[in-house]
Coordinates of C-alpha atoms in Angstrom, one line a residue:
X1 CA 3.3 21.5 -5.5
X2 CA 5.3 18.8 -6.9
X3 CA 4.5 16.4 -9.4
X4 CA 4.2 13.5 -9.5
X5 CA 3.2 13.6 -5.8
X6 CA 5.8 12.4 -3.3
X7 CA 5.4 9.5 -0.8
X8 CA 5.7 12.2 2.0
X9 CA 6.3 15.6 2.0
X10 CA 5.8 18.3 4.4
X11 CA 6.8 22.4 4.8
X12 CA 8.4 24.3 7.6
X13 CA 8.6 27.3 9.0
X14 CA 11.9 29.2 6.8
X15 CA 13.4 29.2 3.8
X16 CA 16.7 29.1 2.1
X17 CA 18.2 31.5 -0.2
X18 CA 20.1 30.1 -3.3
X19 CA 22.1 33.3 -4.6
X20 CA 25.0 33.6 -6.5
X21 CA 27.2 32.9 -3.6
X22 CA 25.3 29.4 -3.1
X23 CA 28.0 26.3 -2.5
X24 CA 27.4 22.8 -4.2
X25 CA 29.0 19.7 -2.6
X26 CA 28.6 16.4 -3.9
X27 CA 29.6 12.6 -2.9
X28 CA 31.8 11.2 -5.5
X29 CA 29.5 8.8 -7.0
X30 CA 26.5 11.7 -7.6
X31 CA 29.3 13.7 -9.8
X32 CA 27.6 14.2 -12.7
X33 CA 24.3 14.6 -11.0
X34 CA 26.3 17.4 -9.4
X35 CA 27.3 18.5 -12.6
X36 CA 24.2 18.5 -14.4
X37 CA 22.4 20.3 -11.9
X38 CA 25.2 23.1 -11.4
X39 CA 24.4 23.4 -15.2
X40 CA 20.5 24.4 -14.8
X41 CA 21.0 26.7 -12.1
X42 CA 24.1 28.5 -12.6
X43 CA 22.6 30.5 -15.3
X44 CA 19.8 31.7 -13.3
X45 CA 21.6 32.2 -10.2
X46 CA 24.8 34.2 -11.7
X47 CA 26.5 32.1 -9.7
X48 CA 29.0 29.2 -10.4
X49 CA 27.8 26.7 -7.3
X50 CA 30.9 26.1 -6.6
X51 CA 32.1 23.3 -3.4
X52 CA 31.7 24.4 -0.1
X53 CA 30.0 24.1 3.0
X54 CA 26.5 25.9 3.8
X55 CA 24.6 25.2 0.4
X56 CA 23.3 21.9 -1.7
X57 CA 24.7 18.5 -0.5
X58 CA 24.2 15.6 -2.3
X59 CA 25.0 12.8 0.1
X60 CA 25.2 9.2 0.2
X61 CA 22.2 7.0 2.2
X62 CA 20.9 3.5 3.1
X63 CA 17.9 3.6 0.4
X64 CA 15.8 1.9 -2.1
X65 CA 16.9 2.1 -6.0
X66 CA 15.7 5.6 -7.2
X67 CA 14.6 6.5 -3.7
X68 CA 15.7 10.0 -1.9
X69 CA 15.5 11.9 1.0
X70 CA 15.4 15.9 0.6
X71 CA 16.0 18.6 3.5
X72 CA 15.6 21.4 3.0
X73 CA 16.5 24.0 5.7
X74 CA 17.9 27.7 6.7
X75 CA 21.3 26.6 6.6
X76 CA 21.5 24.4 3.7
X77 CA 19.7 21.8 1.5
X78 CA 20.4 18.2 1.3
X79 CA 19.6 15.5 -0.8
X80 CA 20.1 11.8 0.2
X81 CA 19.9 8.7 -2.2
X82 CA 21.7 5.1 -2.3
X83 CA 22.3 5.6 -6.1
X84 CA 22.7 8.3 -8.9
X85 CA 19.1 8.1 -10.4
X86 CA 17.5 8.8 -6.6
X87 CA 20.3 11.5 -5.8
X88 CA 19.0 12.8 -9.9
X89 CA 15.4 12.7 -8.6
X90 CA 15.6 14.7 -5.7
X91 CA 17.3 17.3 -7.8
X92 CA 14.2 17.1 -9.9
X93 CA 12.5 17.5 -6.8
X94 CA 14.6 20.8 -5.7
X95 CA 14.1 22.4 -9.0
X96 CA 10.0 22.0 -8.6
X97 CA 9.9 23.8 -5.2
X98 CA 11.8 26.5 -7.0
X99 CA 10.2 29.2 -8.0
X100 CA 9.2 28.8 -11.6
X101 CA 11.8 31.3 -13.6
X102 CA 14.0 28.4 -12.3
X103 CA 13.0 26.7 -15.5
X104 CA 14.5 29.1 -17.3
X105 CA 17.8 29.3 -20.0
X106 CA 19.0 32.3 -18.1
X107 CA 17.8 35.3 -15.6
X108 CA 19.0 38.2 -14.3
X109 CA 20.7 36.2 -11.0
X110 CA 18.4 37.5 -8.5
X111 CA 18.1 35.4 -5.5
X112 CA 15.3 32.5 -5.4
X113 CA 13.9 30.9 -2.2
X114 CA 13.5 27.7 -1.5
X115 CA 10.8 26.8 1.3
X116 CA 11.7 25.3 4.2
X117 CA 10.6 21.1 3.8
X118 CA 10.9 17.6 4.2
X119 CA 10.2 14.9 1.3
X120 CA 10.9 11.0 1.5
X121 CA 9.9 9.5 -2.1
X122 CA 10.4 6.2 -3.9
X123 CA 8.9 5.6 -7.6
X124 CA 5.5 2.7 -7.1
X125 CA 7.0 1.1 -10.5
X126 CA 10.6 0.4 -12.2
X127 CA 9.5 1.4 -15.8
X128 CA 8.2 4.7 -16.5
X129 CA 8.0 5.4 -19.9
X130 CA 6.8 6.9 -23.5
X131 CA 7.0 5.7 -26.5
X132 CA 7.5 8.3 -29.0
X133 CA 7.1 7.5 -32.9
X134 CA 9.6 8.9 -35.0
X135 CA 8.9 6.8 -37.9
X136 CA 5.5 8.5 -38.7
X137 CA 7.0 12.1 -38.7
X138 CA 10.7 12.6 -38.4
X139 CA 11.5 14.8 -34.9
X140 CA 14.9 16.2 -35.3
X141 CA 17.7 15.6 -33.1
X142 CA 17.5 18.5 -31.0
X143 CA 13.4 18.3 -30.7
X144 CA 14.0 14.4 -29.5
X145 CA 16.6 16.0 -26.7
X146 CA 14.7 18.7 -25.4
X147 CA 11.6 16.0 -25.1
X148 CA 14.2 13.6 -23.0
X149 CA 14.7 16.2 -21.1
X150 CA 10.8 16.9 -20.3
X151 CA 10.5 13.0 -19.2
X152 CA 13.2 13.8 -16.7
X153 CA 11.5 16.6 -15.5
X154 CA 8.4 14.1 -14.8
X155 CA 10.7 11.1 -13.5
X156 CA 10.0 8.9 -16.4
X157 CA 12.8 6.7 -17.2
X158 CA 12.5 4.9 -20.2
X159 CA 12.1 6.3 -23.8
X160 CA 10.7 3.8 -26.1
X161 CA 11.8 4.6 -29.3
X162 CA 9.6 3.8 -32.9
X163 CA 12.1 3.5 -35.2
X164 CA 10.6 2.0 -38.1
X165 CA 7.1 1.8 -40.1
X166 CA 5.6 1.2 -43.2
X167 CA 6.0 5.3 -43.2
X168 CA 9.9 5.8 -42.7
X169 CA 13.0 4.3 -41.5
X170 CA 14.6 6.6 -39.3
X171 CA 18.4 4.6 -37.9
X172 CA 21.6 4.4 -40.0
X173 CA 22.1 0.8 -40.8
X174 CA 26.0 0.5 -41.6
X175 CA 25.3 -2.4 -43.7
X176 CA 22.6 -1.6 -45.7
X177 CA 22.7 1.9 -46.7
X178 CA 19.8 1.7 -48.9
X179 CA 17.5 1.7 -45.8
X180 CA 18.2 5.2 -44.8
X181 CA 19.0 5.8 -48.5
X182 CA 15.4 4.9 -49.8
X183 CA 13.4 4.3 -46.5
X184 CA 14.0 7.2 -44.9
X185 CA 12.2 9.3 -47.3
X186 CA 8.2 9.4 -48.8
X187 CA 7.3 11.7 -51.3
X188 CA 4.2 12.8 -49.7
X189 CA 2.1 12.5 -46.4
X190 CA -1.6 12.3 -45.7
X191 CA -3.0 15.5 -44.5
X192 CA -5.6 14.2 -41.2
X193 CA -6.5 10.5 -40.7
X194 CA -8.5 10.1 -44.2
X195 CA -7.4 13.6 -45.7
X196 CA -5.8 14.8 -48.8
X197 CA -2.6 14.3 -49.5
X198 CA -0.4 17.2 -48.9
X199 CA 2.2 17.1 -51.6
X200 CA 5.0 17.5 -49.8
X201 CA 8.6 14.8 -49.5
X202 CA 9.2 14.2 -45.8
X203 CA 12.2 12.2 -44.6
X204 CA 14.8 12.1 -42.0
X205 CA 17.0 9.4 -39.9
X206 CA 19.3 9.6 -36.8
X207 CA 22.9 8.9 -37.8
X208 CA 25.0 6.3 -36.0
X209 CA 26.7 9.1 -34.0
X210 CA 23.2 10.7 -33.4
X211 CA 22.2 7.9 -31.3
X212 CA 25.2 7.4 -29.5
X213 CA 25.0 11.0 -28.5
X214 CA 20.7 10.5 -27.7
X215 CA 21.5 7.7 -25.4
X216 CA 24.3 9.4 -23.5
X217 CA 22.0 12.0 -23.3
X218 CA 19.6 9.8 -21.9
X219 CA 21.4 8.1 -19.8
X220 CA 22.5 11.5 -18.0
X221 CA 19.4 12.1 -16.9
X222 CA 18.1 8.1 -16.4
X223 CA 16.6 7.1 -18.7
X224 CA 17.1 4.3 -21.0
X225 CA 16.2 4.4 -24.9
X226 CA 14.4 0.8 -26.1
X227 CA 14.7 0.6 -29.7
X228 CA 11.7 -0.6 -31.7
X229 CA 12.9 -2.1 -35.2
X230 CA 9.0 -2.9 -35.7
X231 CA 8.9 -6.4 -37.8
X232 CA 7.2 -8.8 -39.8
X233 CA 4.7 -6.4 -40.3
X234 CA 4.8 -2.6 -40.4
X235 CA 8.2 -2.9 -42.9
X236 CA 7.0 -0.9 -46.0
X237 CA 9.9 1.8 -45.7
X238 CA 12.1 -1.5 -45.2
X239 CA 10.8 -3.5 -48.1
X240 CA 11.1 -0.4 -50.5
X241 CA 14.6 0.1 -50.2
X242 CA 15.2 -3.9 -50.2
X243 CA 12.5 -5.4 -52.3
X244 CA 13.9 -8.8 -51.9
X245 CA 12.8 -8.8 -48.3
X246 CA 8.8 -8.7 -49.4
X247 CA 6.6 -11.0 -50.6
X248 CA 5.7 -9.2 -54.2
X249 CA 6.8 -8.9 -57.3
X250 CA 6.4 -5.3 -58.0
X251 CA 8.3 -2.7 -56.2
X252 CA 6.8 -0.7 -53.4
X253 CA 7.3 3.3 -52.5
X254 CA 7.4 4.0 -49.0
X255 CA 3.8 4.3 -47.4
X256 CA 2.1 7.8 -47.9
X257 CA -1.1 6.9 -45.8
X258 CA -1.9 5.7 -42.6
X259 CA -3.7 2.7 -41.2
X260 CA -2.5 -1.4 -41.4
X261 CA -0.8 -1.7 -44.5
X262 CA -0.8 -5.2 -46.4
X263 CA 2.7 -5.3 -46.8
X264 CA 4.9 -7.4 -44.5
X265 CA 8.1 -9.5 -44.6
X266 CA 8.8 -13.1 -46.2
X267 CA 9.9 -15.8 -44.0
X268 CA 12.4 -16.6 -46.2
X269 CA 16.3 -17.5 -44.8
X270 CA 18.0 -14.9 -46.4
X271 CA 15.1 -12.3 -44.7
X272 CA 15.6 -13.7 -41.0
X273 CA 19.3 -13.4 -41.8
X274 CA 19.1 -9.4 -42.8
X275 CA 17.1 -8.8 -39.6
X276 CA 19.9 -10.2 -37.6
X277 CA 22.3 -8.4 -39.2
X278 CA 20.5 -4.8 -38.6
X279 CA 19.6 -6.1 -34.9
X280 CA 23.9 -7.1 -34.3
X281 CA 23.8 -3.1 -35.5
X282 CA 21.1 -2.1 -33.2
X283 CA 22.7 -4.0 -30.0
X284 CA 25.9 -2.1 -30.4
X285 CA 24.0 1.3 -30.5
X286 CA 21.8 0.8 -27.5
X287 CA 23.2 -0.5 -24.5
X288 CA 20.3 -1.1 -22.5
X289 CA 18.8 -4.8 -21.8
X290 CA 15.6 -4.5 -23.5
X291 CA 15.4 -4.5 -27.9
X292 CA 11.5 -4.4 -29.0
X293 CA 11.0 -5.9 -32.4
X294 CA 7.5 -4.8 -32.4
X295 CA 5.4 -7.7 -33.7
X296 CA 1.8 -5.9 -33.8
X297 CA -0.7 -5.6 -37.0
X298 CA 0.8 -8.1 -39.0
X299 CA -1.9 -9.1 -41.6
X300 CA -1.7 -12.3 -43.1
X301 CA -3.1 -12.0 -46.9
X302 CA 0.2 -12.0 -48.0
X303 CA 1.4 -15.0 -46.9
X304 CA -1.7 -17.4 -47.4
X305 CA -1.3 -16.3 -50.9
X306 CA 2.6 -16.9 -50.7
X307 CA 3.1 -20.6 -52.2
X308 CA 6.9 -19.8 -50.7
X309 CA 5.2 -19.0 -47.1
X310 CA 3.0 -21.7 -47.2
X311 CA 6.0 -24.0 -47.9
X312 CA 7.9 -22.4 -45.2
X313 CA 4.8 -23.2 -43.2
X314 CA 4.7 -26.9 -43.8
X315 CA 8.8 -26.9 -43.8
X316 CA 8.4 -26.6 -40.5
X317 CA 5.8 -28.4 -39.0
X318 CA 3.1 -24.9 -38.4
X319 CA -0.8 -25.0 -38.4
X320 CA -1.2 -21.6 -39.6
X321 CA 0.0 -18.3 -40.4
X322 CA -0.4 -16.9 -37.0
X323 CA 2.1 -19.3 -36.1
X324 CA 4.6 -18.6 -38.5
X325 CA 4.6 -15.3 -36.7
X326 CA 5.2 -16.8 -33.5
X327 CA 8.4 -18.6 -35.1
X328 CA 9.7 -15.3 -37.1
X329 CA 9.7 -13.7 -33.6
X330 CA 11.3 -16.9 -31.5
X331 CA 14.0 -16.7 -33.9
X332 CA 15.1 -12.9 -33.2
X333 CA 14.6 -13.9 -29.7
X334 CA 17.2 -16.2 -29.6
X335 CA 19.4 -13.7 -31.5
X336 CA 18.9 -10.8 -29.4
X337 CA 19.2 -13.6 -25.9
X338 CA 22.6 -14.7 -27.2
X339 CA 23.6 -10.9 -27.4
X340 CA 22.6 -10.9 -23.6
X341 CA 19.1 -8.3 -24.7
X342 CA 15.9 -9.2 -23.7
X343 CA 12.9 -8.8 -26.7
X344 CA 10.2 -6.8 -26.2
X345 CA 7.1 -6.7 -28.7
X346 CA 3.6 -5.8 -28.4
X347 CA 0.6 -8.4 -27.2
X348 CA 0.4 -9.7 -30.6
X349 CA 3.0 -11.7 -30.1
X350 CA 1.3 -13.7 -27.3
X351 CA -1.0 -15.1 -30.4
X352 CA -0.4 -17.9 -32.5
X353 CA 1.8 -20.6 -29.7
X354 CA 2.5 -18.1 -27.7
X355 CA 5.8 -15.4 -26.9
X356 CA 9.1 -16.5 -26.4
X357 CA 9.5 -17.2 -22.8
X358 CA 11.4 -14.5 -21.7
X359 CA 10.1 -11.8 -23.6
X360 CA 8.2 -8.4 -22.4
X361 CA 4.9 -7.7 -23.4
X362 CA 3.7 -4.0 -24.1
X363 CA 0.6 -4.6 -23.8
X364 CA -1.9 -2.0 -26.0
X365 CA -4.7 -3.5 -26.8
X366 CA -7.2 -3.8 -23.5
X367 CA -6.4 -5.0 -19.8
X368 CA -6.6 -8.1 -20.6
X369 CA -3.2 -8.5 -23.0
X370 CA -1.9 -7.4 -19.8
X371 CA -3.9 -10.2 -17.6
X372 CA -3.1 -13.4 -20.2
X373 CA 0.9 -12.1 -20.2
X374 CA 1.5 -11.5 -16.7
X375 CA -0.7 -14.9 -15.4
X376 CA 2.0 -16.5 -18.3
X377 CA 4.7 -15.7 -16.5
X378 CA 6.1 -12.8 -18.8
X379 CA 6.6 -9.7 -17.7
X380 CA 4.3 -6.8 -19.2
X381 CA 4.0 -3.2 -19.2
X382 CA 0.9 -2.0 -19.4
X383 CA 0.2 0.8 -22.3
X384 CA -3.9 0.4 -23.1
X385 CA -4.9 2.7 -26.1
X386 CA -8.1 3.8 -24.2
X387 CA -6.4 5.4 -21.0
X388 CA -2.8 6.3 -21.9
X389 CA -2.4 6.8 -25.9
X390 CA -1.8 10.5 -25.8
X391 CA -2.0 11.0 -30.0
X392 CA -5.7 10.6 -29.2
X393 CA -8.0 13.7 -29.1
X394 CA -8.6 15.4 -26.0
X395 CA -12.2 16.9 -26.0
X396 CA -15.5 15.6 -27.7
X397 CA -16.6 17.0 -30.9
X398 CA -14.8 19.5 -33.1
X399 CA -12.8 20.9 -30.2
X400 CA -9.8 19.7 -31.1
X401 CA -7.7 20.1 -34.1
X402 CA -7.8 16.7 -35.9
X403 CA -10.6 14.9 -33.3
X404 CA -9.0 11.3 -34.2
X405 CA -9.5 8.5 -31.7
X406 CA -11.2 7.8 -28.5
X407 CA -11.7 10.8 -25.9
X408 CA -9.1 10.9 -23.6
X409 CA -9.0 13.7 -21.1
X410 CA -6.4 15.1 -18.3
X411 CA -8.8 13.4 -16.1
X412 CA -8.5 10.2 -18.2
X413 CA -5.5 9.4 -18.1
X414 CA -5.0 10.7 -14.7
X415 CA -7.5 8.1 -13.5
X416 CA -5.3 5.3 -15.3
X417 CA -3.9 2.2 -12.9
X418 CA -1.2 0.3 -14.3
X419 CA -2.4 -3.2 -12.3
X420 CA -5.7 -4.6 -14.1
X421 CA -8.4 -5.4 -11.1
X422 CA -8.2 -8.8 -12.4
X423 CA -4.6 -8.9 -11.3
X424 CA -5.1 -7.1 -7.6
X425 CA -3.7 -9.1 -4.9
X426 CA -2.1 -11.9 -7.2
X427 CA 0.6 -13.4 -7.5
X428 CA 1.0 -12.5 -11.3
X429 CA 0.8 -9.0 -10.3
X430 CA 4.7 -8.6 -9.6
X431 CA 5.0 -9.1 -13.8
X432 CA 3.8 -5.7 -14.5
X433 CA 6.9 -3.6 -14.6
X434 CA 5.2 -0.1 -15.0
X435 CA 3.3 1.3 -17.9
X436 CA 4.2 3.7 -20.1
X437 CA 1.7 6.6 -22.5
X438 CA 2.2 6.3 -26.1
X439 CA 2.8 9.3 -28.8
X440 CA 1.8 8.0 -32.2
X441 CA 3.0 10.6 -35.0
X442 CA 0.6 10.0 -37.5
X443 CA -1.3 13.5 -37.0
X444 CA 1.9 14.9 -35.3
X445 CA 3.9 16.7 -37.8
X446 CA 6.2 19.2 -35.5
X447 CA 7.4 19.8 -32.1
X448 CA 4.7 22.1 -31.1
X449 CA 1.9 19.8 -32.1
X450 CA 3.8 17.1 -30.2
X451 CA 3.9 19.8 -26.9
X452 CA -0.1 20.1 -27.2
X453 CA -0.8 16.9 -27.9
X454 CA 1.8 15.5 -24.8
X455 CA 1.0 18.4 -21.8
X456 CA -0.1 18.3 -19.6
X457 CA -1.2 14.6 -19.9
X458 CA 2.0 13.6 -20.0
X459 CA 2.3 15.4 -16.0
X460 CA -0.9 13.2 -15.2
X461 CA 0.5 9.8 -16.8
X462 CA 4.0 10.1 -14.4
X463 CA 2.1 10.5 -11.2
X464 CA 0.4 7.0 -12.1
X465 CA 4.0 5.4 -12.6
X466 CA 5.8 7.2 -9.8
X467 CA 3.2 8.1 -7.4
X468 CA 0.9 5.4 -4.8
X469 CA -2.7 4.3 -6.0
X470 CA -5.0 6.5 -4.5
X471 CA -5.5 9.1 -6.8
X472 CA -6.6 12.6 -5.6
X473 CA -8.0 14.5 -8.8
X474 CA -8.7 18.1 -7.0
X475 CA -5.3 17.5 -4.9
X476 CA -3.2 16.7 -8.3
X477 CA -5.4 19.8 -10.1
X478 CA -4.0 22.6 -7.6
X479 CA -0.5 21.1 -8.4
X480 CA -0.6 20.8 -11.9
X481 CA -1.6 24.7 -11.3
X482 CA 1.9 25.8 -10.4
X483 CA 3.2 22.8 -12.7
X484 CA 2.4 24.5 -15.3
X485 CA 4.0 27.8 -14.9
X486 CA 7.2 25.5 -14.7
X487 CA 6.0 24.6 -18.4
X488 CA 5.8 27.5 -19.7
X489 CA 8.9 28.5 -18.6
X490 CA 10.2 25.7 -20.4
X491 CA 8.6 26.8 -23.4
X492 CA 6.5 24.0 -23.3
X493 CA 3.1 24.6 -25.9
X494 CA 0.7 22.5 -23.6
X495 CA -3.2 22.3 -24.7
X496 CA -4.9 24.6 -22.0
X497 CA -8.0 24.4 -20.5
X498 CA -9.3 26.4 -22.8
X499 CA -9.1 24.0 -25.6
X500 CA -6.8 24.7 -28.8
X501 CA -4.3 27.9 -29.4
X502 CA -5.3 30.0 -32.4
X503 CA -2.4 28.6 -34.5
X504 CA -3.0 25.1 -33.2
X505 CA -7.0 25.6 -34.8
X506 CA -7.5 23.5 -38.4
X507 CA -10.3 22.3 -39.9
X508 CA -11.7 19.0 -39.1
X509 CA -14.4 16.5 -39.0
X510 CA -16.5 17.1 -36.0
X511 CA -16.6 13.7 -33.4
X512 CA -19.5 12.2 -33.0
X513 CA -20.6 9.7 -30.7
X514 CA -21.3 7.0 -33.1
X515 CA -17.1 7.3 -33.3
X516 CA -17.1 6.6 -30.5
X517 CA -18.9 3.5 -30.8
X518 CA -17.4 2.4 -33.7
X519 CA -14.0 2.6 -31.9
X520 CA -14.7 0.0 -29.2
X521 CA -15.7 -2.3 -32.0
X522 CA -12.7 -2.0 -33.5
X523 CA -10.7 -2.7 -30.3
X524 CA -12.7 -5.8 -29.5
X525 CA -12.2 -6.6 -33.1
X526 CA -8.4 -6.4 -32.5
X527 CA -8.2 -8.3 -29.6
X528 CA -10.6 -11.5 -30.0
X529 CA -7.3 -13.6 -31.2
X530 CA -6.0 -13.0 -28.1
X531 CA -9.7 -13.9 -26.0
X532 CA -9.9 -16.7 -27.9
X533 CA -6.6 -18.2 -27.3
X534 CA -5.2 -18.3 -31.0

């Protein structure tokens, strides 16, 4: 009943006992694994899993990255892995074939049995993640840690961090106060996707020390944090606080409504120079390899009407606007490559000359962002809004609370394969790192609405990362039945089959299948820069 589904698994006759008396022995290189696993189930056990023989061994092995071997027998459990994230993973593993009050703060210590079993597992893909936007709507520090540590329960290993929108700019920047100062904070949000306004101020930001402590979190349980500092376009919070860094005269107010603002950064010297500045911040914060500086839904009106952008434009030798883009984005490349960090930024930046060579492409739009970078040579993980956006509504109609996007089900995004048929059995296959799902904020105002709108499709999404390509929908069904017993546990607000919880009901405007329709167009809309190789 585990998920996502292990390579091989089978059960035995048997079962071992974890009690209060249960032993924990560790190799010293799976320590804090050790640790962190003594931690969730001491409490239930009312025991202090201390070392000894008989009990849970974590021992060193001869296997792939993130690979482990579980056994679990009468006399004693053992895990097996060749590094700290596979010896972390078969922990994960352990927990599942728990009973579910395992999941749980505390207990009364009574004894839980572990079946007898064998599992051998490996992760299909290297990145596994979520984005989660906390630019939209502010999630609080201790929200953002509990939701880490619901990835690791799935095995997804990379949190992709939205750090900044037209909406909010949510990181301490030492060197420009004003940021968080000004950016951080809007007087009022829209109420649905083309509501009312609600009246209310909204605001946050993670200090310096916040992130510090969110990575280390992180990175205790394996997974990495990739900052988005989204740019040229999407910079309304940023432009508010620093007016100089727009292209306008009057002063802005940090966006109250959703959708592509007009608002985006001037090319000018002293801009390029601010950016690299916050990003010198940024590198020191995150320690991971990968820096995304966004790059999608830049609109252009401002700078063909720029006599200073169109200057920059012939300054330097450009056809067009589009490419201007391309050279805004070289030129944090380079910065962020002689900081040793690779960029990241969404399949926009493949338009106008195309992306710096040795950036990663998130690729959102359709498959076939993810075709054009990978057959480029760039690596790419998939992230298409139609099978893995999981802000989007999850029945047809008005069975959801705000029915805003494209339909996308359980079964959806369970069905989801990370490698486009146009890539099967090439070459530019071995580009596509993973895939991750995507939680866009815009309708998501708390943690619980970012439980129901998250699980269980988040459970679905992870067996596509971890998991081998054949997909078995009954088979993944009956395990997502126990799976979520484990959720509830966790306190976890998941959307049930049943549709929407009483609180979770609101008033909205009922989908229709000309939405639908309307949808697509928009898509194809999006990505005909990118078909028709500008």
């Amino acid at each position: 009943m585990v998920i996502p589904r292990p390579v091989r698994s089978d059960t035995r006759p048997g079962r071992f006992v974890l009690d209060r008396h249960t032993t924990l022995t560790s190799d010293p290189a799976f320590a804090e694994v050790a640790a962190w696993l003594r931690g969730e189930l001491s409490p239930i056990t009312g025991g202090e899993l201390l070392p000894g023989p008989g009990g849970i061994a974590l021992s060193a092995a001869e296997l792939e990255p993130e690979a482990y071997r579980l056994r679990i027998a009468d006399d004693g459990v053992l895990i097996e892995a060749a590094d700290p994230a596979g010896a972390f993973y078969g922990a994960q593993t352990l927990r599942q074939l728990l009973p579910a009050r395992a999941y749980r703060k505390a207990a009364a210590g009574r004894p839980l049995a572990l079946p007898c079993a064998r599992v051998e597992d490996r992760p299909r893909f290297a990145w596994r993640g979520c984005l989660l936007d906390v630019a939209r709507h502010f999630l609080p520090k201790a929200d953002l840690l509990r939701f880490v540590d619901l990835m690791a329960v799935h095995k997804l290993n990379v949190l992709h961090l939205h750090l900044t929108d037209d909406q909010g700019w949510r990181l301490e920047i030492r060197r420009y106060p004003r940021l968080t100062e000004v950016g951080a904070w809007r007087r009022e949000s829209q109420t649905g996707w083309n509501g009312p306004m609600d009246g209310l101020p909204h605001g946050g930001y993670y200090t310096q020390d916040d992130i510090r402590e969110i990575v280390a979190y992180a990175a205790r349980r394996h997974i990495t944090v990739v900052p988005e500092i989204d740019l040229p376009g999407h910079t309304q919070a940023a432009i508010a606080a620093h007016p100089e860094l727009g292209n306008l005269d009057t002063p802005l107010e940090v966006a109250t409504t959703w959708g592509v603002g007009p608002n985006v950064l001037n090319a000018e010297e002293h801009t390029i120079a601010f950016f690299q500045n916050v990003l010198d911040e940024v590198v020191e914060l995150f320690p991971g390899p990968y820096i995304s500086v966004g790059g999608d839904e830049c609109r252009k009106d401002q700078w063909r009407a720029s006599p200073a952008a169109q200057r920059r434009i012939a300054e330097l030798g450009l056809r067009d606007e589009a490419e201007l883009q391309s050279w805004i984005i070289g030129r944090f490349a380079d910065h962020l490559a002689a900081h040793g960090r690779r960029l990241v930024g969404w399949d926009e930046i493949l338009e106008g000359g195309g992306a710096p060579a040795d950036a990663v492409i998130t690729s959102w739009r359709d498959d076939h962002a993810t075709v054009v970078a990978a057959k480029a040579g760039h690596d790419v993980v998939p992230c298409p809004n139609t099978s893995v956006y999981l802000d989007y509504r999850q029945a047809p109609g008005d069975q959801e609370p705000v029915p805003f996007g494209t339909v996308l089900t359980l079964d959806d995004v369970y069905a989801f394969e990370p490698v486009p048929p146009a890539l099967a059995g090439d070459e530019a296959a071995r580009h596509v790192l993973g895939a991750q799902c995507c939680l866009w904020t815009e309708l998501i105002d708390s943690a619980r609405r970012l439980d129901y709108m998250a699980f269980p499709r988040l459970a679905a999404f992870a067996e596509t990362v971890w998991s081998a390509p054949e997909r078995d929908p009954a088979d993944f069904r009956r395990r997502l039945d126990a799976h979520l017993e484990r959720l509830t546990a966790l306190g976890v607000e998941y959307r049930p089959d049943t549709g929407p919880r009483p609180w979770q009901r609101r008033p909205g405007v009922p989908g229709r299948p000309e939405e639908d329709e309307a949808w697509q167009a928009k898509v194809a809309e999006w990505t005909r820069p990118l078909r028709e190789g500008r």
